Coordinates of C-alpha atoms in Angstrom, one line a residue:
R102 CA -24.9 -33.9 27.7
D103 CA -22.0 -31.5 27.6
T104 CA -23.2 -28.1 26.3
S105 CA -19.8 -26.3 26.6
V106 CA -18.4 -24.6 23.5
P107 CA -15.7 -26.7 21.9
G108 CA -12.3 -25.2 21.5
R109 CA -9.5 -26.3 19.3
R110 CA -9.4 -29.9 18.2
G111 CA -12.5 -30.7 20.2
Y112 CA -11.0 -29.7 23.6
P113 CA -13.3 -27.6 25.7
G114 CA -13.0 -23.8 25.3
Y115 CA -12.3 -23.4 29.1
M116 CA -9.1 -25.6 28.9
Y117 CA -6.8 -22.6 29.2
T118 CA -8.6 -21.4 32.4
D119 CA -8.5 -24.9 33.9
L120 CA -4.8 -25.4 33.1
S121 CA -3.8 -22.0 34.4
T122 CA -5.7 -22.6 37.6
I123 CA -3.9 -25.9 38.1
Y124 CA -0.4 -24.4 37.5
E125 CA -1.1 -21.3 39.6
R126 CA -2.4 -23.4 42.5
A127 CA 0.7 -25.6 42.5
G128 CA 2.9 -22.7 43.7
R129 CA 0.7 -21.2 46.4
V130 CA 1.1 -21.9 50.1
V131 CA -1.7 -20.3 52.2
G132 CA -0.3 -17.8 54.8
R133 CA 3.3 -17.9 53.4
N134 CA 5.2 -15.5 51.2
G135 CA 7.6 -16.6 48.5
S136 CA 7.5 -18.4 45.2
I137 CA 8.2 -21.7 43.7
T138 CA 9.7 -22.7 40.4
Q139 CA 7.5 -25.1 38.6
L140 CA 8.7 -27.4 35.8
P141 CA 5.6 -29.0 34.2
I142 CA 6.7 -32.0 32.1
L143 CA 4.4 -32.9 29.2
T144 CA 4.5 -35.6 26.5
M145 CA 2.9 -34.6 23.3
P146 CA 0.8 -36.9 21.2
N147 CA 3.0 -37.8 18.1
D148 CA 5.5 -35.1 19.3
D149 CA 3.0 -32.5 18.1
I150 CA 4.0 -29.2 19.7
T151 CA 0.8 -27.6 18.4
H152 CA -1.4 -30.0 20.4
P153 CA -3.7 -27.9 22.6
I154 CA -2.3 -29.0 26.0
P155 CA 1.4 -28.2 25.3
D156 CA 0.5 -25.2 23.3
L157 CA -1.7 -23.7 26.0
T158 CA 0.9 -24.6 28.6
G159 CA 3.4 -22.5 26.6
Y160 CA 1.1 -19.5 26.9
I161 CA 0.6 -20.0 30.7
T162 CA 4.3 -20.6 31.7
E163 CA 7.2 -18.3 31.2
G164 CA 8.9 -20.6 28.8
Q165 CA 9.3 -24.1 27.3
I166 CA 12.3 -26.4 26.9
Y167 CA 11.7 -28.7 24.0
L168 CA 13.4 -32.1 24.4
D169 CA 13.7 -33.7 21.0
R170 CA 13.3 -37.4 20.6
Q171 CA 15.4 -37.3 17.3
L172 CA 18.3 -35.5 19.0
H173 CA 18.2 -38.1 21.8
T174 CA 18.3 -40.9 19.2
K175 CA 21.3 -39.3 17.6
G176 CA 23.1 -39.3 21.0
I177 CA 22.9 -35.5 21.5
F178 CA 22.6 -34.7 25.2
P179 CA 20.9 -32.8 26.5
P180 CA 18.5 -33.2 23.5
I181 CA 17.3 -29.6 23.6
N182 CA 15.9 -28.3 20.3
V183 CA 16.3 -24.6 20.7
L184 CA 14.1 -23.5 17.8
P185 CA 10.7 -24.6 19.3
S186 CA 11.9 -23.8 22.8
L187 CA 11.0 -20.3 24.1
S188 CA 11.5 -17.9 26.9
R189 CA 9.2 -15.0 27.7
L190 CA 11.8 -13.6 30.1
M191 CA 14.8 -13.7 27.8
K192 CA 14.8 -10.0 27.0
S193 CA 14.8 -9.2 30.7
A194 CA 17.7 -11.6 31.5
I195 CA 20.2 -10.9 28.7
G196 CA 22.2 -7.9 27.6
E197 CA 24.7 -5.5 29.0
G198 CA 25.7 -6.3 32.6
M199 CA 24.0 -9.7 32.5
T200 CA 25.6 -11.7 29.7
R201 CA 28.7 -11.6 27.5
S202 CA 28.5 -9.3 24.5
D203 CA 28.6 -12.4 22.1
H204 CA 25.8 -14.2 24.0
G205 CA 23.0 -13.4 21.5
A206 CA 25.1 -15.0 18.7
V207 CA 26.0 -18.1 20.6

């Protein structure tokens, strides 16, 4: 019998730790310096961005690009929905000397 404390929607409370361990391990090469860019690709049950797996992945990774099925159906390519997409590094990568002055409004 599983005695672990349930988290959101019945997923185990340790799901965040397990996911972060998997993502962090994917970029590590023993004895070598450097880094790797990882692009985890997830499908969400019923396109639910609040589902625990994509939601926790958003906390672990530095950002998310939300590809929208409805935009794809309308023939909009790439079908990126910018409102639910996020970037934790945006404030470090835009501004004077890095982007045009009108970038924030674009």
